[in-house]
Coordinates of C-alpha atoms in Angstrom, one line a residue:
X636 CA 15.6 0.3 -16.4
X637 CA 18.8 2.6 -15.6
X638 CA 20.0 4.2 -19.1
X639 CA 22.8 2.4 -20.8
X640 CA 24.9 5.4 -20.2
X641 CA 24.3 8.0 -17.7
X642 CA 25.2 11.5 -17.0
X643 CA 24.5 13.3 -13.8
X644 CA 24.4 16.6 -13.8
X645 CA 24.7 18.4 -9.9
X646 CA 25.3 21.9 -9.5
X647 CA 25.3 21.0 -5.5
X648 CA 28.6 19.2 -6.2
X649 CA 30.0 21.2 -8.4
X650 CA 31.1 18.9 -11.2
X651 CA 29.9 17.0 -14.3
X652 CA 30.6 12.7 -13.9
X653 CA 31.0 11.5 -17.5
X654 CA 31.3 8.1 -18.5
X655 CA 33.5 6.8 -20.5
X656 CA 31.0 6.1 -23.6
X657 CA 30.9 9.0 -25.5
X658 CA 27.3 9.1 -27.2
X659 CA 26.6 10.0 -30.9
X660 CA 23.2 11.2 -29.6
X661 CA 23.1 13.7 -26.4
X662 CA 19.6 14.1 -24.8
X663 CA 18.9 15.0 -21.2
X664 CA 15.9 14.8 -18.8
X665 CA 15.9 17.3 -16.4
X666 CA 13.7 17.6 -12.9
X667 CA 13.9 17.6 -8.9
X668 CA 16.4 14.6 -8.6
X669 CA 16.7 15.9 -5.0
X670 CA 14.8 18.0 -2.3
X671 CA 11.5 17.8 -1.3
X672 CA 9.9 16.8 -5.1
X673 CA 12.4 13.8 -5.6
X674 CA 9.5 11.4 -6.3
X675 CA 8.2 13.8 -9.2
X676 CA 12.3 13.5 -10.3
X677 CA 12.2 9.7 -9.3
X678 CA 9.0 9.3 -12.3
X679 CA 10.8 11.4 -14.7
X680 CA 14.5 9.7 -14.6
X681 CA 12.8 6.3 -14.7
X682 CA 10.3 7.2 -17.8
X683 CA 13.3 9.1 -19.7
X684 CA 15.6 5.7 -18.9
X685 CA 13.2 3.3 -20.4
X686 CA 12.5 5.2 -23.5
X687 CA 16.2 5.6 -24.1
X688 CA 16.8 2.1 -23.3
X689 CA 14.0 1.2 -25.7
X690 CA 14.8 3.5 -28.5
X691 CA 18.2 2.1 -28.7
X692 CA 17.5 -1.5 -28.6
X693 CA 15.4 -0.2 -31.8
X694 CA 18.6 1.1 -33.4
X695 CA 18.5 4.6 -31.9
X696 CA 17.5 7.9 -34.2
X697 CA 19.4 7.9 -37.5
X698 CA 21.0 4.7 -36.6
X699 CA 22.8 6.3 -33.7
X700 CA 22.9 5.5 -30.0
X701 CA 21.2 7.8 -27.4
X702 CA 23.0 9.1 -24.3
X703 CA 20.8 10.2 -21.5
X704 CA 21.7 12.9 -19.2
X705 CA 20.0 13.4 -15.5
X706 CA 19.9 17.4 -14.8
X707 CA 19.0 17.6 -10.8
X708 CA 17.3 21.3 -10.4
X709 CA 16.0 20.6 -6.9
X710 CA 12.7 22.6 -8.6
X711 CA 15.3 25.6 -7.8
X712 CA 15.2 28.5 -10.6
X713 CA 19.1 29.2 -10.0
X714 CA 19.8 25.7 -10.0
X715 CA 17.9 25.2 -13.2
X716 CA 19.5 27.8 -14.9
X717 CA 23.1 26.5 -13.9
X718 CA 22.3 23.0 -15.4
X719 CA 20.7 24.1 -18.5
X720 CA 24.2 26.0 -18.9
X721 CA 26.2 23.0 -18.3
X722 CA 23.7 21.1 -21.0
X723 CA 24.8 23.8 -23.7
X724 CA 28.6 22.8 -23.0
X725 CA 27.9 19.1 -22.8
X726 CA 26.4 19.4 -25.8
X727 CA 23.2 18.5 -25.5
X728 CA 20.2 18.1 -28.3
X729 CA 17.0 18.1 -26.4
X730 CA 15.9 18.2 -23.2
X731 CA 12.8 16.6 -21.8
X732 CA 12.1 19.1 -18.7
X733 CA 11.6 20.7 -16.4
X734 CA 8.9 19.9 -14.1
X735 CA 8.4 22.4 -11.8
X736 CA 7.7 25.6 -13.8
X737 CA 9.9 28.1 -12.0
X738 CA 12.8 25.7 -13.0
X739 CA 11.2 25.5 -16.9
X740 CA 10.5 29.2 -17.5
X741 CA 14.0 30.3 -16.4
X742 CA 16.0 27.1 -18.3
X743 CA 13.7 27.8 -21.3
X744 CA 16.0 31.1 -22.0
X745 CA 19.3 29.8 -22.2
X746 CA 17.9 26.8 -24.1
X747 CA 16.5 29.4 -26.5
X748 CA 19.9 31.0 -26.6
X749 CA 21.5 28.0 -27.6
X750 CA 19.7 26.2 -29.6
X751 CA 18.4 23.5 -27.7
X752 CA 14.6 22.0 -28.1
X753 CA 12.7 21.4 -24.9
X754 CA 9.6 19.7 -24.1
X755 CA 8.6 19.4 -20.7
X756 CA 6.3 16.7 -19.4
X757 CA 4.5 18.4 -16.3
X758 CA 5.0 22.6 -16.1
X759 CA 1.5 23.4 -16.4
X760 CA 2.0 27.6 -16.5
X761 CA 0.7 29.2 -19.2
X762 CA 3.8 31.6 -19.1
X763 CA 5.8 28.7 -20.5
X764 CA 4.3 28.3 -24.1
X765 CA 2.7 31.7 -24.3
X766 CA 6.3 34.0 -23.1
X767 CA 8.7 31.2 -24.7
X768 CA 10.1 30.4 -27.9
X769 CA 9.3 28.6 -30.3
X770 CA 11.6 26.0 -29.4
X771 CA 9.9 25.3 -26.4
X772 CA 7.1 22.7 -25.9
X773 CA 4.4 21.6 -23.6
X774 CA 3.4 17.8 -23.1
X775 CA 1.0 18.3 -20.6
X776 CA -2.3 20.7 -19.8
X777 CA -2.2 24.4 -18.7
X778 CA -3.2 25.7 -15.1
X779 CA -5.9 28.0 -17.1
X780 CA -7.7 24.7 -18.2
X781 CA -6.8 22.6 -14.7
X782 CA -7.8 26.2 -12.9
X783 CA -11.5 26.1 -14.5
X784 CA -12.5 22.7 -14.4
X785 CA -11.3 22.9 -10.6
X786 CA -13.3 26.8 -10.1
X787 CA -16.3 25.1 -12.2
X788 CA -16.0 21.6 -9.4
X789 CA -16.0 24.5 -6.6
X790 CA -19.0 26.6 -8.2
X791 CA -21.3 23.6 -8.9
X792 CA -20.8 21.5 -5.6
X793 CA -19.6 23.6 -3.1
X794 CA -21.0 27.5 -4.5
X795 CA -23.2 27.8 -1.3
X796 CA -21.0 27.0 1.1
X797 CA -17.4 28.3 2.7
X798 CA -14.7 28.2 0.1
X799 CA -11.0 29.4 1.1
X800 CA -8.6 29.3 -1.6
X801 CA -4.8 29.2 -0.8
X802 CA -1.3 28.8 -2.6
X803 CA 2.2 28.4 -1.9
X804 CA 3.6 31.4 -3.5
X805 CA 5.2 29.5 -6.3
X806 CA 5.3 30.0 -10.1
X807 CA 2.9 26.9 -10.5
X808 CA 0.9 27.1 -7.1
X809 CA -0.1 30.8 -6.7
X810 CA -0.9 30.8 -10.8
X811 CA -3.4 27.5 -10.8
X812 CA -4.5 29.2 -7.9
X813 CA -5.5 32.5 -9.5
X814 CA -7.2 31.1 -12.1
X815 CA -9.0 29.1 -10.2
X816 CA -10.4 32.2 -8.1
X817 CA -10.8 34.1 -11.2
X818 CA -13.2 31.5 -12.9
X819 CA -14.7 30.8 -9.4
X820 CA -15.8 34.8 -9.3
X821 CA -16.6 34.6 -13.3
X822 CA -19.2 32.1 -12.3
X823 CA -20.9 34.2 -9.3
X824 CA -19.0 32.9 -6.1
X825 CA -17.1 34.0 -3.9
X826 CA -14.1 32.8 -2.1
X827 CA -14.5 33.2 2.0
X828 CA -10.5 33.2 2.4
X829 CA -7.5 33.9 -0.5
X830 CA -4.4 33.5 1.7
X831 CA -0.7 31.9 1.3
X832 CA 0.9 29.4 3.0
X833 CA 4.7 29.1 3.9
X834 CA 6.3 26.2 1.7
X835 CA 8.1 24.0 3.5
X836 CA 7.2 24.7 7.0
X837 CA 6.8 21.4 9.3
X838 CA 3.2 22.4 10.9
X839 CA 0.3 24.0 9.6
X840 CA -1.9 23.4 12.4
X841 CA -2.3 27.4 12.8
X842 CA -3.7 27.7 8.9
X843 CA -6.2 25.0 9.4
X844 CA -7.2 26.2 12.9
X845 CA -7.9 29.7 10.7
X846 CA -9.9 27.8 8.1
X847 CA -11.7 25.9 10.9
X848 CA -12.4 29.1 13.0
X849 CA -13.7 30.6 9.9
X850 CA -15.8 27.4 9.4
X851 CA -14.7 27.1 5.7
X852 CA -16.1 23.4 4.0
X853 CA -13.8 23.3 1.3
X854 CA -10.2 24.8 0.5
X855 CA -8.6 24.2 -2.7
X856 CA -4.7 24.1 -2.6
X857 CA -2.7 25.7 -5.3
X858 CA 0.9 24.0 -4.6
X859 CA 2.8 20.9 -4.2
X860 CA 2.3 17.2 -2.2
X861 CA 4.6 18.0 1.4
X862 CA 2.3 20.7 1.7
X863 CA -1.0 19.3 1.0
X864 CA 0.0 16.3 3.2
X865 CA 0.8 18.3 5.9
X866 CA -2.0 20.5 6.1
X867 CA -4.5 17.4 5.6
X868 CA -3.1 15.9 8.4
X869 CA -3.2 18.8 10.9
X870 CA -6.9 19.4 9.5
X871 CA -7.6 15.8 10.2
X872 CA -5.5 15.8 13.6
X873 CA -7.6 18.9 14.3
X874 CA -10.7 16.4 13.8
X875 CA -11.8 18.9 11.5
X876 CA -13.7 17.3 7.9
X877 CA -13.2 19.8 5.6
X878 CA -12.8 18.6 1.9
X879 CA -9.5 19.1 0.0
X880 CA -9.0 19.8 -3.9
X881 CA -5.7 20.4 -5.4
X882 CA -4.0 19.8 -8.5
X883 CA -1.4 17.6 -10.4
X884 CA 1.0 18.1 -8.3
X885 CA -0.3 15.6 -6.0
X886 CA 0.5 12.5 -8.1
X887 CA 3.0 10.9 -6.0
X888 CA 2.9 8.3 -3.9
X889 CA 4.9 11.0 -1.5
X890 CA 1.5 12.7 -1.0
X891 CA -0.2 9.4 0.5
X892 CA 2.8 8.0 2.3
X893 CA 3.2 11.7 4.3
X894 CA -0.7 12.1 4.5
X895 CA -1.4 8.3 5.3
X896 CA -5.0 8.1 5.9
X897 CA -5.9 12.2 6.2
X898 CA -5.7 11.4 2.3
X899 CA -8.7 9.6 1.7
X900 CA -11.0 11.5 -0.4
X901 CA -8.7 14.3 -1.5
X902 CA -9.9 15.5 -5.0
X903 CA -6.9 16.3 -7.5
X904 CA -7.1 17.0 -10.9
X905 CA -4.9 15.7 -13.6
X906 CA -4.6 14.3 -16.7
X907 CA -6.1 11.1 -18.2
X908 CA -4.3 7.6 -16.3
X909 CA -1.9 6.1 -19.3
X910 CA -1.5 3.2 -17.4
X911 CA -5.3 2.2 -18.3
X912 CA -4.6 2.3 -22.0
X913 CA -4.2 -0.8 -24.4
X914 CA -1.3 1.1 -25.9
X915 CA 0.9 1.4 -22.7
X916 CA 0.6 -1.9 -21.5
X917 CA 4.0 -3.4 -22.6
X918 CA 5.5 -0.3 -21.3
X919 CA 3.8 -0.8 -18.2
X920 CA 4.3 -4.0 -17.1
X921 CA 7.9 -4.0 -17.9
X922 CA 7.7 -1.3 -15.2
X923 CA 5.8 -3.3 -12.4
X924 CA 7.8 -6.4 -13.4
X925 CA 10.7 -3.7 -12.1
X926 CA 8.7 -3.6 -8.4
X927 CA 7.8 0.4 -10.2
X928 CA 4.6 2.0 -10.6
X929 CA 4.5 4.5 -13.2
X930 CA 2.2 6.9 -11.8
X931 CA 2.7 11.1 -12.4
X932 CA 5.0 12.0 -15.4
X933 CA 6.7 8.8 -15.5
X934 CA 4.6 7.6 -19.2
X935 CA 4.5 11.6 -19.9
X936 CA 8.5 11.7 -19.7
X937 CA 8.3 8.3 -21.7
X938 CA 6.3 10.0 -24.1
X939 CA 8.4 13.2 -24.3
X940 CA 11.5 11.4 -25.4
X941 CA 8.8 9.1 -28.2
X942 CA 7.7 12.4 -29.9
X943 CA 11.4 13.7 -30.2
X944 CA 12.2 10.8 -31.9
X945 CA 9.6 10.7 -34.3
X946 CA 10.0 14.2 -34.8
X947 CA 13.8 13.9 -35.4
X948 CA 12.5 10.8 -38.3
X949 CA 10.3 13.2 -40.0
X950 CA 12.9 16.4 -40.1
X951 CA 15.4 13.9 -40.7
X952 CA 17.7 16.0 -38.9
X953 CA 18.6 17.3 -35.1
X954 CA 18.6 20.9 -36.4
X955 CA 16.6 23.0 -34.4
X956 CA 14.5 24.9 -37.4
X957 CA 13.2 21.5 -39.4
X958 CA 12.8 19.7 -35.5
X959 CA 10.8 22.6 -34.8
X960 CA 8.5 22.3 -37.9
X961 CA 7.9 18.5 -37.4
X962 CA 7.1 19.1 -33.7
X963 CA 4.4 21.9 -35.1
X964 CA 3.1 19.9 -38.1
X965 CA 3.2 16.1 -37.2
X966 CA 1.2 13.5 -35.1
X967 CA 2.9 11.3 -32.1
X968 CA 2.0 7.7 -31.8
X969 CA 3.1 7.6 -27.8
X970 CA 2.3 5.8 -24.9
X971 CA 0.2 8.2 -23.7
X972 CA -1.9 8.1 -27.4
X973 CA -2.1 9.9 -30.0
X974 CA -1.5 13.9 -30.3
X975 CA -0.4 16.6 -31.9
X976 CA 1.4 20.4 -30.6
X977 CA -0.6 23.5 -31.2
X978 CA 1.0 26.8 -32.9
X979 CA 1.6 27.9 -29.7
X980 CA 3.6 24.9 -28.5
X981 CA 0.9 23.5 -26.4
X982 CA -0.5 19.8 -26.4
X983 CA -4.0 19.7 -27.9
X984 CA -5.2 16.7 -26.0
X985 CA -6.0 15.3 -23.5
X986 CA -6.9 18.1 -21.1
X987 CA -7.4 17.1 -16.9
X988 CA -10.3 14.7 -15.2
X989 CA -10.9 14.2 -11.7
X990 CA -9.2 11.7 -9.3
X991 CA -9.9 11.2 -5.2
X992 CA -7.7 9.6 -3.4
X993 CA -8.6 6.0 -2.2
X994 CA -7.0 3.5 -0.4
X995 CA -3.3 5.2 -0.5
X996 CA -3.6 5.2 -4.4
X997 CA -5.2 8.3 -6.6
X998 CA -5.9 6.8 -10.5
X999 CA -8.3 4.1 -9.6
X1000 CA -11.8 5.9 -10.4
X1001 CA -11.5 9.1 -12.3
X1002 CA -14.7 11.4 -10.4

């Protein structure tokens, strides 16, 4: 499942290991190899390996060999902007990345400036498409569709009752967030409790003691899985039953293995489960025959790589101009079905469903 030839690239250690294979075709896929999002990293190296590995058992693109390179940004803005520099000197085509969208925004810019196309499989900011170029695009949905359906959930089943909505201060957490409060007033409620929480603090039994004194039923979490985990437990520990909802973020098996049970019946939203179609079943059996489970991004980074390639078949060329116009004007056979990009860069298809967590496992019954 490991690419045939791979490039790390870690700012952290301050140097570039090549192999000795030099590649006709560069292409990179860039995440949070490291820190607390690894597993989100972990789904994206693994999907970006196999399509490599499969595109060039197929011949490549243009008859040529792919070489994948790993960019590590620790979901770190500085970090991602030091890798997507070293990318432009390595030399690099594409990049399918980042994940975290403080890492995307600020890479986006110098891939702009250089020429590079990018298509990331999980930043879910609307700043992305809407404040990027044109060479930048967006394989999965936007937080101002994920922050309705979740404000519409909120309105419908929970609008008479105690609602505290919170976020991490991130690009990706305090924006889902936002919209999610904005809808939720739109439609006639309102919130008990808008607050932040510290990322990466150990305990948050002093949040959920405020949410429990304050008798809120339901708090939606606009951030990532150590925190959700973390305050699900305390809430639980707390033997306080409150109901979670979050969002994508929380398709890891990180989220479960830190929450353990406290997960059950956390609501998430995210996008249709690839691993249920007909389509994807080669793909994913040849990953459980590997002891993986492609949950999260990992089909969505496979996919990212499928519709470069078939976009590079129908320019007929890497140049950035004609790749761009068959990204804009074509349709992707992928392993996550059948789509197309918008004018602005954004996926038209196939928008966010409900998922609770069950049994240490979110994608078994959509909600």
């Amino acid at each position: 499942m490991a690419p045939k030839a791979l490039h790390y690239l870690a700012v952290s250690i301050g140097c570039l290991l090549a192999s000795q294979a030099q590649a006709e075709i560069r292409i990179a896929v860039a995440g949070p190899m490291s820190g607390d999002y690894l597993f989100f990293g972990e789904q994206m190296e693994l999907g970006a390996a196999l399509a490599v590995d499969d595109l060039n058992a197929a011949g490549g693109v243009f008859g040529q060999n792919i070489e994948l390179y790993v960019l590590d940004d620790a979901c770190n803005p500085q970090l991602a902007e030091a890798v997507a520099r070293l990318a432009v000197i390595d030399e690099i085509s594409f990049v399918a990345g980042h994940w975290c969208s403080s890492s995307s925004i600020p890479a986006s810019k110098i891939y702009g400036d250089a020429g590079i196309l990018m298509i990331s499989p999980a930043s879910t900011s609307p700043k992305l498409t809407d404040e990027g170029g044109p060479h930048v695009f967006r394989q999965s949905g936007r937080d101002d569709q994920q922050g309705v359906i979740a404000a519409t959930y909120l309105a419908d089943t929970w609008g008479s009752k105690k609602i505290a909505l919170l976020h991490d201060g991130t690009t990706y957490g305090k924006g889902l967030t936002d919209v999610t409060k904005a809808h939720l007033n739109s439609l006639g409620v309102q919130e008990t409790i808008y607050d932040a929480i510290t990322p990466s603090q150990t305990d948050y039994t002093a949040t959920v003691a405020n949410l429990q004194a304050s008798e809120i039923d339901v708090f939606y979490l606009g951030g990532y899985s150590t925190e959700a985990a973390l305050l699900i437990k305390a809430a639980r520990g707390l033997g306080y039953d409150a109901q979670m909802v979050s969002g994508d973020a929380l398709t890891s098996e990180e989220f479960g293995l830190l929450a353990g049970d406290a997960a059950e019946g956390t609501m998430i939203t995210f996008f249709p489960d690839a691993r249920q179609y007909t389509h994807a079943q080669d793909v994913v059996s040849r990953f459980r025959d590997e002891g993986y489970e492609p949950e999260g991004y990992t089909l969505q980074t496979y996919a990212a790589i499928q519709a470069w390639a078939q976009a590079a078949e129908t320019a007929g060329t890497l140049d950035l101009e004609p790749m761009i116009n068959a990204l804009r004007t074509s349709e992707f056979d992928t392993v996550i079905g059948r789509y197309r990009f918008d004018e602005n860069g954004d996926m038209t298809s196939p928008g966010f469903v409900w998922y609770i967590w069950q049994d240490g496992s979110y994608g078994i019954r959509p909600v």
